[in-house]
XYZ file of N, CA and C in Angstrom:
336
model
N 45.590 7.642 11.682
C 45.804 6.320 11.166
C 47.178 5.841 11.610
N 47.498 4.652 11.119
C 48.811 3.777 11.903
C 50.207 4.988 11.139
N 50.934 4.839 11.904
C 51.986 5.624 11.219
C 53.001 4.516 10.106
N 53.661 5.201 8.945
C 54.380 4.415 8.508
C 55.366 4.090 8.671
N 55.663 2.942 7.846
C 56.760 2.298 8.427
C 58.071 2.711 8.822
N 59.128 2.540 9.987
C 60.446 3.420 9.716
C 61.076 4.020 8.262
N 61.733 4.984 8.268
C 62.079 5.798 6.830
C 60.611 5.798 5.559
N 59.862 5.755 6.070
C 59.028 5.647 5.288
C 58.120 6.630 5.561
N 57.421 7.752 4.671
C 56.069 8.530 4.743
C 55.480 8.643 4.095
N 54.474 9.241 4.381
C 52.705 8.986 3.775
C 52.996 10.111 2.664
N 52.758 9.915 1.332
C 52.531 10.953 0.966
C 51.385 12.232 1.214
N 51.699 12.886 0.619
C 50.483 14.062 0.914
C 49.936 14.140 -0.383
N 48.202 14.474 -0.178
C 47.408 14.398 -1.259
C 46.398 15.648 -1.175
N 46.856 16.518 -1.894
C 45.798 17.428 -2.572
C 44.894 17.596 -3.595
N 43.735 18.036 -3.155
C 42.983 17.870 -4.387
C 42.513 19.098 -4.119
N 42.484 19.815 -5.494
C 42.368 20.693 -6.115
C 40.764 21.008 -7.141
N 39.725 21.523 -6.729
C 38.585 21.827 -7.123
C 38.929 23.203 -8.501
N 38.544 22.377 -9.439
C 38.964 23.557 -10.110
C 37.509 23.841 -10.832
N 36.433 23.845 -9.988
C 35.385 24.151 -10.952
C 34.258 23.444 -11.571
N 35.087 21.896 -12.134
C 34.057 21.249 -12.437
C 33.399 20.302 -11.473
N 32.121 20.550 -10.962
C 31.462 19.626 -10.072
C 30.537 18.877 -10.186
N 30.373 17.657 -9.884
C 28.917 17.136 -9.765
C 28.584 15.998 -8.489
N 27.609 16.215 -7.872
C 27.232 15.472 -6.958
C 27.229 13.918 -7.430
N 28.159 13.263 -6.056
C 28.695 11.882 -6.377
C 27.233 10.866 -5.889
N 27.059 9.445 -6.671
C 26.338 8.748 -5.522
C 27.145 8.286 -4.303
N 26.601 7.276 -3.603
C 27.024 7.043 -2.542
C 28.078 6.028 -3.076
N 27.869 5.186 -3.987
C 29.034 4.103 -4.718
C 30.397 4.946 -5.086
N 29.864 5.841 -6.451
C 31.004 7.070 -6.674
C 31.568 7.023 -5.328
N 31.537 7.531 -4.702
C 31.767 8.277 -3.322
C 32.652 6.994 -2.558
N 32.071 5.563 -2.569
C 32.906 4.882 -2.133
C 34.356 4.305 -2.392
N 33.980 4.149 -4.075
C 35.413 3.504 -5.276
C 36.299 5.206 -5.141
N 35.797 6.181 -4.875
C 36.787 7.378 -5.398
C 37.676 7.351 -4.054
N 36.995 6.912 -2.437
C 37.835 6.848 -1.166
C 38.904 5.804 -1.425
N 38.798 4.562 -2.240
C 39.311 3.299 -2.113
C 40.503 3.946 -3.184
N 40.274 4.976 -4.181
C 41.705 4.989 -4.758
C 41.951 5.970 -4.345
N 41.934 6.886 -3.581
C 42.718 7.547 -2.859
C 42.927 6.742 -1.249
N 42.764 6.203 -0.837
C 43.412 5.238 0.063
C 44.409 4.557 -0.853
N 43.976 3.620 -1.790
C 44.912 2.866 -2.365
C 46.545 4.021 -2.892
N 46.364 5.299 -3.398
C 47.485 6.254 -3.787
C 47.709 6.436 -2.145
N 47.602 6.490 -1.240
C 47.884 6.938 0.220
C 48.883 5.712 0.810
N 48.248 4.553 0.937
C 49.062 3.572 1.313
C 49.904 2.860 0.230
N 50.397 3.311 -1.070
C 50.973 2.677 -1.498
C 50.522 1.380 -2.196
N 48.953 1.111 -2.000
C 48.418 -0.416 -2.118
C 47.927 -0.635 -3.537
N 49.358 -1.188 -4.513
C 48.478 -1.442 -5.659
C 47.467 -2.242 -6.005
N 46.959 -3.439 -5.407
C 45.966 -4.457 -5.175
C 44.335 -3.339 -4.925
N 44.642 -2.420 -4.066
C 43.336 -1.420 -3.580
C 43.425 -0.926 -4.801
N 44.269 -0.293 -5.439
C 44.105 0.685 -7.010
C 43.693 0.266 -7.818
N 43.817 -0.699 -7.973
C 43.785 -2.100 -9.110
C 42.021 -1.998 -8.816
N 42.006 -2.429 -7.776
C 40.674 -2.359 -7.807
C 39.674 -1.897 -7.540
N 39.830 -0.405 -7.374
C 39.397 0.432 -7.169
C 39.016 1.155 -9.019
N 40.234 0.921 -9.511
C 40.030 1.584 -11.151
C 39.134 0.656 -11.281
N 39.307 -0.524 -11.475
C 38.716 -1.766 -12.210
C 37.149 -0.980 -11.591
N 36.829 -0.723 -10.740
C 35.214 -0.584 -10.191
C 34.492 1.133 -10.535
N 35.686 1.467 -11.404
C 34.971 3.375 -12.023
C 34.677 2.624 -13.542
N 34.668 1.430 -13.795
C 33.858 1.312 -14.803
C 32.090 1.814 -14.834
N 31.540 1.163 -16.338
C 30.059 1.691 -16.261
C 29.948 0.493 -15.519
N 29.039 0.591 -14.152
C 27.877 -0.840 -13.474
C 29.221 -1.128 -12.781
N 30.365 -0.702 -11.976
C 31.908 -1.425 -12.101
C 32.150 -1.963 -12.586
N 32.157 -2.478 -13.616
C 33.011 -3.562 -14.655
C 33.366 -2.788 -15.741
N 34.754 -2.985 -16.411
C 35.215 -2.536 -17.183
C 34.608 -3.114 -18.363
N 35.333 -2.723 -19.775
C 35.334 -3.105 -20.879
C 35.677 -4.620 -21.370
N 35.098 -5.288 -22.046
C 35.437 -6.628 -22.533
C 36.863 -5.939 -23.198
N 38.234 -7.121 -23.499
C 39.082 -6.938 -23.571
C 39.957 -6.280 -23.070
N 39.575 -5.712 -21.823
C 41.076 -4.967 -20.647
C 40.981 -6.416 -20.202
N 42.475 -6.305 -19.885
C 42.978 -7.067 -18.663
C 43.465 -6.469 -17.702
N 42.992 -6.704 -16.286
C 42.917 -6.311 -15.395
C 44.026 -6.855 -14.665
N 44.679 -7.793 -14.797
C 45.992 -8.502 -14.006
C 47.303 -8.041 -15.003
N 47.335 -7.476 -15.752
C 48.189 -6.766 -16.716
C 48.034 -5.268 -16.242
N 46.561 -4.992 -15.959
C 46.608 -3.117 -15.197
C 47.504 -3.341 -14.035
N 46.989 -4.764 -13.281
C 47.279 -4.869 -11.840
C 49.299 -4.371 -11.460
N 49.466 -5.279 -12.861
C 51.403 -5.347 -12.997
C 51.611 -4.099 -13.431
N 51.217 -3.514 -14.010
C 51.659 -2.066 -14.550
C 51.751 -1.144 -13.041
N 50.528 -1.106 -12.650
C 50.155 -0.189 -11.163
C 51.536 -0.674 -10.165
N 51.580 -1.978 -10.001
C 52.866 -2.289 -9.666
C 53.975 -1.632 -9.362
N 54.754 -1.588 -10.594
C 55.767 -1.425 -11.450
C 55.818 -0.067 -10.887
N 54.631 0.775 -10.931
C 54.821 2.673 -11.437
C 54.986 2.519 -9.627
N 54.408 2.032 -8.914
C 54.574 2.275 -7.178
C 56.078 1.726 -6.824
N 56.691 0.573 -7.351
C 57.645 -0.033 -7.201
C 59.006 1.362 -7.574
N 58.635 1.927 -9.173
C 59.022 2.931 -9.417
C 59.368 3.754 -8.714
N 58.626 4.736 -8.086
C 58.134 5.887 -7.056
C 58.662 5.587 -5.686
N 58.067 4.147 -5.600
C 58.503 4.273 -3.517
C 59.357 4.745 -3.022
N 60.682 4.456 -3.728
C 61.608 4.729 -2.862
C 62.515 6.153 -3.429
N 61.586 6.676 -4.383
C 62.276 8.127 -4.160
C 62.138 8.910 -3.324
N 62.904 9.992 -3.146
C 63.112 11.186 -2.072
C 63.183 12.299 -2.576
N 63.236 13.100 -1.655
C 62.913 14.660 -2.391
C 61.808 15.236 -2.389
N 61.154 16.077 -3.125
C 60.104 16.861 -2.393
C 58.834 16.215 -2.668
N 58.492 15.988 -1.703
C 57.030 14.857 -1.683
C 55.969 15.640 -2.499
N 56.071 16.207 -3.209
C 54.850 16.952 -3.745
C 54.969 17.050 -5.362
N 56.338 17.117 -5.636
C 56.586 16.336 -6.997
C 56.945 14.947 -7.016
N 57.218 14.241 -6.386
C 56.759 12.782 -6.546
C 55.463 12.512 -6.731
N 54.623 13.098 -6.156
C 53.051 12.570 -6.398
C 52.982 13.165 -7.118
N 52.935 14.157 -8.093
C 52.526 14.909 -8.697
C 53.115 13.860 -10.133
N 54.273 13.717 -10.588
C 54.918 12.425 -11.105
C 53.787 11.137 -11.353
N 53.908 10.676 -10.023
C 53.083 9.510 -9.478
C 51.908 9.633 -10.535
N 51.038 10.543 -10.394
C 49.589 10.403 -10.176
C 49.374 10.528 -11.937
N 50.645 11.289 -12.567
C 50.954 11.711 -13.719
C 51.045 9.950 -14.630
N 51.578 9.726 -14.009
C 51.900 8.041 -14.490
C 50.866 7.457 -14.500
N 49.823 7.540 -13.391
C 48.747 6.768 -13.212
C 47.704 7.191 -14.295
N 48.179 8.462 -14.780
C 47.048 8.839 -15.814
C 47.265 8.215 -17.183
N 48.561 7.544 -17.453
C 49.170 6.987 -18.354
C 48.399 5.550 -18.355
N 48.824 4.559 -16.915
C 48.025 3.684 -16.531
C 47.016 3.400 -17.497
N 46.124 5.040 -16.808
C 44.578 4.934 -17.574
C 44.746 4.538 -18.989
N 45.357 5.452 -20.188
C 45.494 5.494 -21.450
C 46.086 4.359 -21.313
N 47.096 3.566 -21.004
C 47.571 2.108 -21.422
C 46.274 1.221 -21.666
N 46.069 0.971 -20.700
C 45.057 -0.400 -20.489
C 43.197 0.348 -20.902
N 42.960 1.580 -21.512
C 42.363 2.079 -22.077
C 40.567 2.165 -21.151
N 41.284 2.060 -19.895
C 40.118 2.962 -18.804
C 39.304 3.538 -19.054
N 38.058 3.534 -18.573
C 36.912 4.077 -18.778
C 36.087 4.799 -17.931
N 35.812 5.712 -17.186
C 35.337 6.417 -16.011
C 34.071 7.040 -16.494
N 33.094 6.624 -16.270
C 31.800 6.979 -16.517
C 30.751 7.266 -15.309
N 30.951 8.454 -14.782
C 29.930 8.922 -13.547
C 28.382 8.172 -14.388
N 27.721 7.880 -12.799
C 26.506 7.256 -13.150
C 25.489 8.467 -13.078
């Protein structure tokens, strides 16, 4: 893929199988690439809407706001970008926050 920008790198993303599995559909399979692209490039707009679409049917819950997730996701990348140091606890941080994200705006992930 394109390289990033001067002083700038990609984080690195591991994922870790610890056991619990279940065969994705082909949708699963698409929204789960779009937020790990979106955590890869930095793109809170892709995250944003990528969470917004692990709802049940993709649509979230009546009463989230989704342009209030959008500013939060923001904020936590705005946070993060420009630290340094060992790229593997920054994401690890990162992704830690994003799980917060979830519990803020009260996310819902329901495999079909």
């Amino acid at each position: 893929e394109k390289d990033p920008p001067p002083g700038k790198k990609w984080p690195r993303v591991f994922l870790v199988d610890c056991g619990l599995c279940q065969n994705l559909s082909p949708e699963e399979k698409r929204v789960s690439e779009m937020v790990l692209t979106g955590f890869a490039k930095w793109n809170d707009s892709a995250l944003t809407e990528a969470l917004w679409a692990m709802g049940k049917d993709g649509t979230q819950r009546e009463g989230l706001d989704k342009e209030k997730m959008h500013a939060t996701i923001s904020d936590v990348f705005a946070y993060y970008q420009p630290c340094k140091g060992d790229d593997a606890a920054i994401v690890g941080r990162l992704l830690e926050s994003m799980f917060d994200v979830a519990r803020i705006h009260k996310l819902q992930f329901e495999p079909g």
